[in-house]
Short mmCIF file of C-alpha atoms in Angstrom, two decimals:
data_model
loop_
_atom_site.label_atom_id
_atom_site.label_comp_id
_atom_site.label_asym_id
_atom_site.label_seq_id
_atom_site.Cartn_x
_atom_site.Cartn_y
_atom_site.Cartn_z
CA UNK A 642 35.61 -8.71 -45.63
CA UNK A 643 34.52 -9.82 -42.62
CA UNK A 644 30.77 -9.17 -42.04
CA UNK A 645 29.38 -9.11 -38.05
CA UNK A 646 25.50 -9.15 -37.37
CA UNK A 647 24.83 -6.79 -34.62
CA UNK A 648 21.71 -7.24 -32.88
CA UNK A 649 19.75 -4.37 -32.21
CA UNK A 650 19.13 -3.31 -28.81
CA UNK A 651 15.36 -3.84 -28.18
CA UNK A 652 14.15 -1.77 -25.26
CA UNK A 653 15.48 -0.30 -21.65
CA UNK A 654 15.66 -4.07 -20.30
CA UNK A 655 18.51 -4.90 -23.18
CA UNK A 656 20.52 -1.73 -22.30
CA UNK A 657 19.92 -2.66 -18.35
CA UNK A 658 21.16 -6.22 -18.83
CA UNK A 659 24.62 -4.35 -20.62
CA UNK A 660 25.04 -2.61 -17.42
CA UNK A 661 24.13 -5.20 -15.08
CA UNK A 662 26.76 -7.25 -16.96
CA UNK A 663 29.38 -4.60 -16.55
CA UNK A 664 28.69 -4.20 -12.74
CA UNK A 665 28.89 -7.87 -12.20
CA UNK A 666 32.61 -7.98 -13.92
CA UNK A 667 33.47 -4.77 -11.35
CA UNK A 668 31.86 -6.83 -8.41
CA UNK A 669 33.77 -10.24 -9.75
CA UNK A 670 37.09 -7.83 -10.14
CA UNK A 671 36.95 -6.67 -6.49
CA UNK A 672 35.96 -10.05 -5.58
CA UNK A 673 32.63 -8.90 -3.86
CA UNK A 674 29.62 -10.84 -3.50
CA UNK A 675 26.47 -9.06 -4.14
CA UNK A 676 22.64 -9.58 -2.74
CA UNK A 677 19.57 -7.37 -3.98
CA UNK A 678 17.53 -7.26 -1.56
CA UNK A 679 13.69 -6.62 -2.17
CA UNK A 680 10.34 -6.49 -0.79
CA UNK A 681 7.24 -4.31 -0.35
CA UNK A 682 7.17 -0.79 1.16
CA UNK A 683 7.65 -1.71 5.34
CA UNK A 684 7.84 -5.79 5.00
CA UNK A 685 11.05 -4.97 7.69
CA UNK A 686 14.16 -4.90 5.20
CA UNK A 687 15.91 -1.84 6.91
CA UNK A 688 15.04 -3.86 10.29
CA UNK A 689 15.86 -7.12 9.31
CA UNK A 690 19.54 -5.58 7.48
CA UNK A 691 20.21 -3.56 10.96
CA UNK A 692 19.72 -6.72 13.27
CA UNK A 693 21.60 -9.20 10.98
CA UNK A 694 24.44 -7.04 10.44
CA UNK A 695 24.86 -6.39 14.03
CA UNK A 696 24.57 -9.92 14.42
CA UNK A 697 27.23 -10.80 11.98
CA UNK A 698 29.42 -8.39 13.85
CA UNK A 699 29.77 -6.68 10.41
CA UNK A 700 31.94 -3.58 11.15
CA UNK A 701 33.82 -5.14 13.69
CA UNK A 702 35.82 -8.00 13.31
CA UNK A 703 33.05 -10.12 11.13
CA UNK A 704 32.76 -10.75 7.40
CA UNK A 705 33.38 -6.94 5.86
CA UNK A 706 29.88 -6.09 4.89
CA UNK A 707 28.81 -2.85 2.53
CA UNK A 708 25.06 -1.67 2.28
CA UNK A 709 23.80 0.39 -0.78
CA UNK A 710 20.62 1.89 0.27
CA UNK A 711 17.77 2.75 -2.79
CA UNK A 712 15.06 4.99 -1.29
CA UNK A 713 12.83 7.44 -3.83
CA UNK A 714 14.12 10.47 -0.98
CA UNK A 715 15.43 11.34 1.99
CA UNK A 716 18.61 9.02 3.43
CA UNK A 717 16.83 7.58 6.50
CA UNK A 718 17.48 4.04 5.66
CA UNK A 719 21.50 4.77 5.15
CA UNK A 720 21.45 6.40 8.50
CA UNK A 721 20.34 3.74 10.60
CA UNK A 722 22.55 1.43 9.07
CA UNK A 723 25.68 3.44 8.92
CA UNK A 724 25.20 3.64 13.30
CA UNK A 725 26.75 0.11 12.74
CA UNK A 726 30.19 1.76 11.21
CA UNK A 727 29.69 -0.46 7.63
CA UNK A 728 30.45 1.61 4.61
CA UNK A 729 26.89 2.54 3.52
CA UNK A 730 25.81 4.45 0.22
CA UNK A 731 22.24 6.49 -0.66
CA UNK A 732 20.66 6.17 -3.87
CA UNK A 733 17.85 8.33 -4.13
CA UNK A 734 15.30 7.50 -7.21
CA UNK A 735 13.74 10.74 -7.33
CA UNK A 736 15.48 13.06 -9.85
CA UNK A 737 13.72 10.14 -12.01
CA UNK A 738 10.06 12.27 -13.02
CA UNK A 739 8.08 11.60 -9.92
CA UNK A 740 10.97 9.37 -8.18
CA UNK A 741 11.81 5.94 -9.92
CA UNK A 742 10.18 2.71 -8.41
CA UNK A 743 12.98 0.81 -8.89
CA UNK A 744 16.41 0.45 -9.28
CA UNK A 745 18.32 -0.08 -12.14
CA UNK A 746 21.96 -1.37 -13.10
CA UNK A 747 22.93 2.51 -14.16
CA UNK A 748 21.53 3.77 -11.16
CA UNK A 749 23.97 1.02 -8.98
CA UNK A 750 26.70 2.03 -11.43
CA UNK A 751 26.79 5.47 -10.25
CA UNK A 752 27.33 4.54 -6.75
CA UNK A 753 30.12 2.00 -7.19
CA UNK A 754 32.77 4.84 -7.27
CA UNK A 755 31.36 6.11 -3.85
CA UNK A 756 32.16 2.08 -2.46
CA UNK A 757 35.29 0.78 -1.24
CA UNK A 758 34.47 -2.58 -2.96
CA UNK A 759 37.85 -3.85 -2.74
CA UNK A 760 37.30 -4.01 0.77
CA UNK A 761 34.28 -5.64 0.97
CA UNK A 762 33.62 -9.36 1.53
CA UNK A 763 29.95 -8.58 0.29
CA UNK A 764 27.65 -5.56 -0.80
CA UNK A 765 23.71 -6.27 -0.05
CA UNK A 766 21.69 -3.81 -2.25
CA UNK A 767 18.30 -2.80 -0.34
CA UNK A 768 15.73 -2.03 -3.45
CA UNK A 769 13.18 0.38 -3.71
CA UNK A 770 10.12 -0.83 -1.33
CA UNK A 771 7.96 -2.85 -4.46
CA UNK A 772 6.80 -6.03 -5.19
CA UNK A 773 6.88 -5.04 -9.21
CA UNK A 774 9.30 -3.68 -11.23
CA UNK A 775 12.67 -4.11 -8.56
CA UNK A 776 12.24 -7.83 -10.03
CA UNK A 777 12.41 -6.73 -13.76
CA UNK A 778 15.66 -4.89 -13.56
CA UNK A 779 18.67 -6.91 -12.35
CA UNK A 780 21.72 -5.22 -11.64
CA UNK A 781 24.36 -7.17 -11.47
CA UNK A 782 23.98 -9.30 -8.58
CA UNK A 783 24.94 -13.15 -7.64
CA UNK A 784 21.54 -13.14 -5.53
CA UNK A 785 18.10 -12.16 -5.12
CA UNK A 786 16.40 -12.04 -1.81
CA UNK A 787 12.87 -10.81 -0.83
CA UNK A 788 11.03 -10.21 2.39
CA UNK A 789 7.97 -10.91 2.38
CA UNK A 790 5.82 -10.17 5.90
CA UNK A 791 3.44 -11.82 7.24
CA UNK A 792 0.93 -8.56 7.38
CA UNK A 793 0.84 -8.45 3.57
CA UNK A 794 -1.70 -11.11 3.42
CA UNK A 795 -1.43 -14.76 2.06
CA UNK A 796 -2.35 -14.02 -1.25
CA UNK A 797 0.71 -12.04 -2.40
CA UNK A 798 2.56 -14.49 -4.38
CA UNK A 799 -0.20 -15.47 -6.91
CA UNK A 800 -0.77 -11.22 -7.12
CA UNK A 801 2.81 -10.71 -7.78
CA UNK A 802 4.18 -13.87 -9.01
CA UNK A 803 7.24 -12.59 -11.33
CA UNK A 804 9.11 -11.22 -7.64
CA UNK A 805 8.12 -14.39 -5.98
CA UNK A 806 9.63 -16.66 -9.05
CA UNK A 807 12.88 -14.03 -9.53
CA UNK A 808 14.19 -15.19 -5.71
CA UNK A 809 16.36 -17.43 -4.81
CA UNK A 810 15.42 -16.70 -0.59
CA UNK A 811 11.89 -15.81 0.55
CA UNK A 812 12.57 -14.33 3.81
CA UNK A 813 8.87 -14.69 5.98
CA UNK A 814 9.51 -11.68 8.49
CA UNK A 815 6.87 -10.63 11.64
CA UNK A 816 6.40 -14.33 12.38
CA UNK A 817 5.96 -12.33 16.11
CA UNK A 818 2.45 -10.63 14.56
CA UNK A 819 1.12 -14.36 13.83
CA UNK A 820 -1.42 -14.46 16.99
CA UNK A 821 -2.70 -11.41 16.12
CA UNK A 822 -3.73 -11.92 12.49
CA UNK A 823 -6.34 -13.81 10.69
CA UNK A 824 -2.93 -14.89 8.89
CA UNK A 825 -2.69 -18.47 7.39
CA UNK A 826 0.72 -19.57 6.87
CA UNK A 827 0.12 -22.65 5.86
CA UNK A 828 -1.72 -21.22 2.50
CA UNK A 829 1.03 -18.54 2.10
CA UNK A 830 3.23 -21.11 2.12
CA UNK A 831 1.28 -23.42 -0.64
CA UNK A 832 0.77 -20.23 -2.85
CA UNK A 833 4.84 -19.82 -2.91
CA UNK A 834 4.94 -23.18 -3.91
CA UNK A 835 2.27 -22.56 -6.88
CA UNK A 836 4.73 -19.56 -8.20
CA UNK A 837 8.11 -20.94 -7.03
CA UNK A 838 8.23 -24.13 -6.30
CA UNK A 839 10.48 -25.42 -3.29
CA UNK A 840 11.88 -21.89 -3.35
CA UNK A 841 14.35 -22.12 -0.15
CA UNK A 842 12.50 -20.02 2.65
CA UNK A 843 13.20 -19.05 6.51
CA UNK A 844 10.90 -17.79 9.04
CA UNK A 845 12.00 -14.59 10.78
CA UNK A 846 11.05 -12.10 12.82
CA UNK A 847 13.40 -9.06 12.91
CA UNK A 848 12.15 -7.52 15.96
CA UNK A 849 12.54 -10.43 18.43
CA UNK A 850 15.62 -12.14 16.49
CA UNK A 851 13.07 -15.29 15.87
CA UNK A 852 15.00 -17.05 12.96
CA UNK A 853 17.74 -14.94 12.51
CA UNK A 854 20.87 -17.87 13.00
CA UNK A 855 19.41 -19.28 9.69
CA UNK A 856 19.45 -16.35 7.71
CA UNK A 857 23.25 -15.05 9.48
CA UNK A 858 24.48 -18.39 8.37
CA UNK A 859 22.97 -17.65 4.90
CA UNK A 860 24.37 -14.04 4.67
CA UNK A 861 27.82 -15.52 6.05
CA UNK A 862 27.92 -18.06 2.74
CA UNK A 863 27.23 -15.89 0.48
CA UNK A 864 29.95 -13.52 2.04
CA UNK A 865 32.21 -16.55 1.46
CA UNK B 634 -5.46 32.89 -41.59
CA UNK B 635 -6.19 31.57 -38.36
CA UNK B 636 -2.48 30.69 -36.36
CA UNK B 637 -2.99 28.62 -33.45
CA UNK B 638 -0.16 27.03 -31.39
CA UNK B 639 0.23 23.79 -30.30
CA UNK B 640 1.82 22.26 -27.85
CA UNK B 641 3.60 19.27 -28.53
CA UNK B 642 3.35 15.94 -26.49
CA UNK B 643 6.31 16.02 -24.25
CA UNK B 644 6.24 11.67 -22.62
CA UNK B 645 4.09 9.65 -21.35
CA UNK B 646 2.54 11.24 -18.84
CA UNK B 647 1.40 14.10 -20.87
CA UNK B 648 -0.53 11.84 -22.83
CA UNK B 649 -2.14 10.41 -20.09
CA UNK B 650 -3.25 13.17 -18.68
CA UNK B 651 -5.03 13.52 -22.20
CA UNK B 652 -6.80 9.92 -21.80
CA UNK B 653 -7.52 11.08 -17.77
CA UNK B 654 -9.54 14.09 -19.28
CA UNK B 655 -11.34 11.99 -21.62
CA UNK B 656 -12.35 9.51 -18.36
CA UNK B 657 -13.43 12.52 -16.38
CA UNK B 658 -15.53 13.68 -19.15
CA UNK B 659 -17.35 10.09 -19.89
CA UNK B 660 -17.67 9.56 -15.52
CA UNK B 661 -19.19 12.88 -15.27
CA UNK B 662 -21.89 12.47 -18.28
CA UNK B 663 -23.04 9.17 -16.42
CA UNK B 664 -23.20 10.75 -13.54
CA UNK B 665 -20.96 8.56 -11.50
CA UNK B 666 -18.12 10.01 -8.95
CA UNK B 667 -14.73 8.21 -8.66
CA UNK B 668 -12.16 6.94 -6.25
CA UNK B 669 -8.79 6.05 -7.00
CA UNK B 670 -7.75 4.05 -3.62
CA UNK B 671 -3.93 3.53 -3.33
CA UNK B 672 -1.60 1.78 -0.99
CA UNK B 673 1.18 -0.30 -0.58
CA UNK B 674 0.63 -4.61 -0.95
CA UNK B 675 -1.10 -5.89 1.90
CA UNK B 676 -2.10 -2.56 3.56
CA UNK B 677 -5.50 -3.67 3.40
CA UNK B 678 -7.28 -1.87 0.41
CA UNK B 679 -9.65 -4.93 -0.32
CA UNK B 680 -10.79 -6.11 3.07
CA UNK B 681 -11.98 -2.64 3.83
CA UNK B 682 -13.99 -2.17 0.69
CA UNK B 683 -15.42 -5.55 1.21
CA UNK B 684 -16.51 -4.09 4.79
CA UNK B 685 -16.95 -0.77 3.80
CA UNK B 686 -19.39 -1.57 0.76
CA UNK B 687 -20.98 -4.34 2.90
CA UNK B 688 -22.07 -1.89 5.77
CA UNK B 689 -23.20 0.79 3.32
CA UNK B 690 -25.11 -1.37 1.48
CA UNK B 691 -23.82 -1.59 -1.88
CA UNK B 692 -25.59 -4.13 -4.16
CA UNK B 693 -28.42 -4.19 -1.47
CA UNK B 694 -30.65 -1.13 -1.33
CA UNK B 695 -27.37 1.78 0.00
CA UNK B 696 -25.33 3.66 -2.68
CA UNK B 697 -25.07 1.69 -5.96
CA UNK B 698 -21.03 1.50 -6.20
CA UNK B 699 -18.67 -0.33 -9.00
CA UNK B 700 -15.58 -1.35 -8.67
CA UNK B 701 -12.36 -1.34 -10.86
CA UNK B 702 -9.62 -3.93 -9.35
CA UNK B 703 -6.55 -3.43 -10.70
CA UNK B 704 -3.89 -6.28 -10.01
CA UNK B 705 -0.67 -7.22 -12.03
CA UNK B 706 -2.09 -10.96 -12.67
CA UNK B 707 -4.93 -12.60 -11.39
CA UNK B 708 -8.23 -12.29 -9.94
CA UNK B 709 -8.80 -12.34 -6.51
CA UNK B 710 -9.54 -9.18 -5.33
CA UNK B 711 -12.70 -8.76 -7.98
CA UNK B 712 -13.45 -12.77 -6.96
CA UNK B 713 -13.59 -11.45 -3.31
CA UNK B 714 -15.74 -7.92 -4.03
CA UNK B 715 -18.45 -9.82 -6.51
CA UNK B 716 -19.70 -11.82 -3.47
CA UNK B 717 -20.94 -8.43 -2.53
CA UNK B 718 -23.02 -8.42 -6.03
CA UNK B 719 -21.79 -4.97 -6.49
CA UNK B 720 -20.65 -4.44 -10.55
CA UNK B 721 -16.80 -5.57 -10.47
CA UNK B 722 -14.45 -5.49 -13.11
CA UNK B 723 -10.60 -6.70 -13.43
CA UNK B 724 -7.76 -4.75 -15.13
CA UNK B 725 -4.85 -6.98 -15.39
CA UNK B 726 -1.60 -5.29 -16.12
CA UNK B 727 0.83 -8.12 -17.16
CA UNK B 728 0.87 -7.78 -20.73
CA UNK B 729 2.85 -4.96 -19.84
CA UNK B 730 6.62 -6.42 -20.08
CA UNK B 731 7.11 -7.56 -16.32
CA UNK B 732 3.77 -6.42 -15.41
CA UNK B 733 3.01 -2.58 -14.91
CA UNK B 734 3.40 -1.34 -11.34
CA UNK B 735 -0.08 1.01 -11.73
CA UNK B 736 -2.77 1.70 -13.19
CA UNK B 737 -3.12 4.76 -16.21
CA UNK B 738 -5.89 6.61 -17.50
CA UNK B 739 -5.82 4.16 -20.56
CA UNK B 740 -5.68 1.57 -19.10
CA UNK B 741 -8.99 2.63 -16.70
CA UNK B 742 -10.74 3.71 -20.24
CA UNK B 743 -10.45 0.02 -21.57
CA UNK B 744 -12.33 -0.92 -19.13
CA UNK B 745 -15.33 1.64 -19.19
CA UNK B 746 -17.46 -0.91 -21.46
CA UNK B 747 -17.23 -3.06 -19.01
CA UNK B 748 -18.96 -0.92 -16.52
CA UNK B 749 -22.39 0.06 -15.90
CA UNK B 750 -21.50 3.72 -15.45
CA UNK B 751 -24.82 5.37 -15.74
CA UNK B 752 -26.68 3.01 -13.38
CA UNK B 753 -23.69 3.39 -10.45
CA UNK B 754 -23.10 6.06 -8.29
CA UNK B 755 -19.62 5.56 -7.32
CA UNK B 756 -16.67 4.09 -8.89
CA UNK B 757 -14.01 3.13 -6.66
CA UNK B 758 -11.03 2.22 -8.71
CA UNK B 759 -8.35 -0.01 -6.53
CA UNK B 760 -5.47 0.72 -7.70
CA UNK B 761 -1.99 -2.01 -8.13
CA UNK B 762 -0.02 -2.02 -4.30
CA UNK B 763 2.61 0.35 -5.03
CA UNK B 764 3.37 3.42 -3.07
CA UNK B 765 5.30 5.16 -5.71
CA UNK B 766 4.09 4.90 -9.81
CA UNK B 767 0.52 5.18 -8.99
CA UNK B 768 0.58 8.83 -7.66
CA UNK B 769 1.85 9.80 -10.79
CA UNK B 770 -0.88 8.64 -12.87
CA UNK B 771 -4.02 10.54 -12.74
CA UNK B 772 -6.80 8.60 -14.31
CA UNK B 773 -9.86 10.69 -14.56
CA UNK B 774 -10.79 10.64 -10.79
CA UNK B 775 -12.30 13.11 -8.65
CA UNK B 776 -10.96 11.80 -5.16
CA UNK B 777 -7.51 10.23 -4.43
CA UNK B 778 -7.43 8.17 -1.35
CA UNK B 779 -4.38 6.37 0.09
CA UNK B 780 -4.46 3.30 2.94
CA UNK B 781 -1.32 3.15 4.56
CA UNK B 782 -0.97 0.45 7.38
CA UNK B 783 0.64 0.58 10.88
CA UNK B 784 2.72 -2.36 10.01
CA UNK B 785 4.32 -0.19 7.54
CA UNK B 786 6.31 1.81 10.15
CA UNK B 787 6.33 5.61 11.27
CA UNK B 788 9.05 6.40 8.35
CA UNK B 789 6.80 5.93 4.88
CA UNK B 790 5.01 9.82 4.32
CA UNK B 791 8.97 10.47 4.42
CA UNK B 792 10.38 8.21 1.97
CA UNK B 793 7.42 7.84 -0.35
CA UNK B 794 6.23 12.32 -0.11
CA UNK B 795 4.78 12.13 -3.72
CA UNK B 796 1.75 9.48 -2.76
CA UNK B 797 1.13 11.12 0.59
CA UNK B 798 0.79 14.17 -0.74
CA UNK B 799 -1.05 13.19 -3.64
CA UNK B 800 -3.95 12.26 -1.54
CA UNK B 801 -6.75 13.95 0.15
CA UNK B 802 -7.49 11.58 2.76
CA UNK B 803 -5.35 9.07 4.53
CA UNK B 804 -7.03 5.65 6.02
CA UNK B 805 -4.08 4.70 8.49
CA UNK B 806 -5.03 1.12 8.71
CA UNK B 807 -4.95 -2.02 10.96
CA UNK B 808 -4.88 -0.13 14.19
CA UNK B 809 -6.40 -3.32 15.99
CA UNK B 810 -2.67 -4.27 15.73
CA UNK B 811 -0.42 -1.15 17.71
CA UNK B 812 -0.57 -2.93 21.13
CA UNK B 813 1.89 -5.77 19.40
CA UNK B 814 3.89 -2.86 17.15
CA UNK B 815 6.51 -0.48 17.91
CA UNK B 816 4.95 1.39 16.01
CA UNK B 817 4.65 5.23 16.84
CA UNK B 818 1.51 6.48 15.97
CA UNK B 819 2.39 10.22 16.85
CA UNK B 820 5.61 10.43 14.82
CA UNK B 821 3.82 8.76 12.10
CA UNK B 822 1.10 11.47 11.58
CA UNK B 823 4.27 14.27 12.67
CA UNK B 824 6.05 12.59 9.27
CA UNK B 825 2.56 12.76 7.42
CA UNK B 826 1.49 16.67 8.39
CA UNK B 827 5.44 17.03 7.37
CA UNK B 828 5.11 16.22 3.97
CA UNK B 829 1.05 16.81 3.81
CA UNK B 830 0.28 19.53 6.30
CA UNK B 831 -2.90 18.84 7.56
CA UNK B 832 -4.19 16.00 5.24
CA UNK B 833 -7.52 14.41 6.32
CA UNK B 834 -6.60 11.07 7.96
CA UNK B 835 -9.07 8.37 9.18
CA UNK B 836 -7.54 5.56 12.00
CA UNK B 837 -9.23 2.35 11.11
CA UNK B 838 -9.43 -1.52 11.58
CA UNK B 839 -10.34 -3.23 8.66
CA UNK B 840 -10.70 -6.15 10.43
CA UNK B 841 -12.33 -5.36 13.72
CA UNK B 842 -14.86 -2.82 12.18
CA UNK B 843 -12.80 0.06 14.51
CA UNK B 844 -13.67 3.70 12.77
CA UNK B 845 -15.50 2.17 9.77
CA UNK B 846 -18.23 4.72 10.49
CA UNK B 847 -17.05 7.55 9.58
CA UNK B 848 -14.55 6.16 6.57
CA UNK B 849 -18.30 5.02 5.37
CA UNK B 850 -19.94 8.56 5.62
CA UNK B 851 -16.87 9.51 3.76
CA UNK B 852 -17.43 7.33 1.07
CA UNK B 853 -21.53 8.25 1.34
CA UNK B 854 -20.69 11.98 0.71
CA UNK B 855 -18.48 11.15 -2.27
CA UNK B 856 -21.10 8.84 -3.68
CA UNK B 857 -23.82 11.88 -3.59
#
């Protein structure tokens, strides 16, 4: 007889890795590239997502873009970005006990019916606003991205150094605000190095468009 | 015989709101009132206790005040607050499995020992940057205050209604920086007294000193 060992699931990070493994075969079916896209509550990802996209020409005539929006409540986020006529999803967090602070690969799964992935050149997943647990849960993705803005203060990756090491892009956004804060990039900079080191990172500032050709050109790669 | 019925344990948070009793009861023996500050990262929590215990005092003569840092890894903020020689202790929250996105009532309790409770007036407990998890955890406090920064946008008492609401005062901070914002001060506090009608809210610049003075009278009347 032919005996198997089965290993037993551990804990909710095994059963989230099952899923994120199943989403990734559905994304690698459809032949959609995938970003999660994270950061801290108002570090400009909505912003940054809205000007890029634009940009790209996303939704009209440029690489075929989708957006899956994770907000705790209320669908302001999806909104904004569905002005720019890209297929754009909600996921809200909150039937979770006082609103999930993440999200997870089940939580992605449920939306991908409500996606035209076929169609899509690329899907960028906006996160939860948090610098924690977004980085413990994957969820099927080929990247990670996170914003990180300048107002959040140099220290930030030695405070939340698993988020800082799970990116492959640190995007440095309100480069605009730097006159008016006691701000040192310089140290920012040598503290992402301490956590991450040589992580790729670009300067931007969503509001003026300050750095945003790098980051298009990025986006358009990983769009293929 | 005697029937008595009891009420079984129904998660997690049930049982913290055991451990949060147990806090209350040991804070209000010594004699000490507590604060459990909240924000997002970067919104400014530690600058403006290092100003706000600074110009009240603390360690020299004012209110005698402790503080509880709470951070995922690290020690900064309680490196930054002990200049003040005010009693400082750290709560570190990465043995958790990624690092636990708040702080909960047991956690707070392990580190009672730690703290000169009888001899302190005030206990301000700074809680991890997160504007969602932390609301849900009561940890024996009697005041829950929130900083939420300009730089955050106009949209956050919307998407994030449990941590607004959970809090009696709001410190909307940074305003040294609106002239360089688009940032909509009016809608912001329209989206706060949406989802907390009428919540007491402080403007304030950490870094410029800007409405310290009554933020500091706050903190006065909580210390007794």
């Amino acid at each position: 007889m032919h005996r198997s060992r089965i290993r037993v699931v551990e804990d909710a990070l095994d059963a989230n890795a099952t899923i994120a493994r199943a989403n990734r075969a559905d994304f690698e079916r459809a032949g959609v590239r995938v970003v999660n896209l994270m950061s801290a509550p108002g570090a400009g990802k909505t912003t940054l997502l809205e000007r890029s996209l634009a940009r790209l020409g996303a939704g009209n005539g440029g690489p075929r873009i989708g957006v899956l929006e994770g907000d705790v409540q209320g669908t302001l986020d999806a909104d904004r970005l569905a002005s720019l006529h890209v297929p754009v999803v909600q996921i809200n967090t909150d039937p979770g006990f006082g609103g999930e602070c993440h999200l997870d690969a089940n939580m992605v799964r449920s939306a991908l019916p409500a996606l035209p992935l076929e169609r899509l050149d690329l899907l960028v997943i906006e996160n939860v606003g948090n610098l924690v647990c977004p980085a413990e849960f994957r969820v099927g993705e080929d990247h990670r991205v996170m914003v990180a803005s300048v107002t959040e203060g140099e220290d930030k990756p030695l405070k939340y150094p698993l988020m800082f090491r799970a990116c492959e892009l640190v995007l440095v956004n309100k480069i605009d605000l730097l006159p008016h804060l006691d701000f040192d990039l310089e140290r920012f900079l040598y503290n992402l190095d301490a956590v991450h080191p040589g992580v790729q990172r670009l300067l931007v500032s969503a509001r003026t468009g300050e750095g945003l050709a790098p980051w298009c050109d990025w986006l358009h790669t990983a769009a293929r």
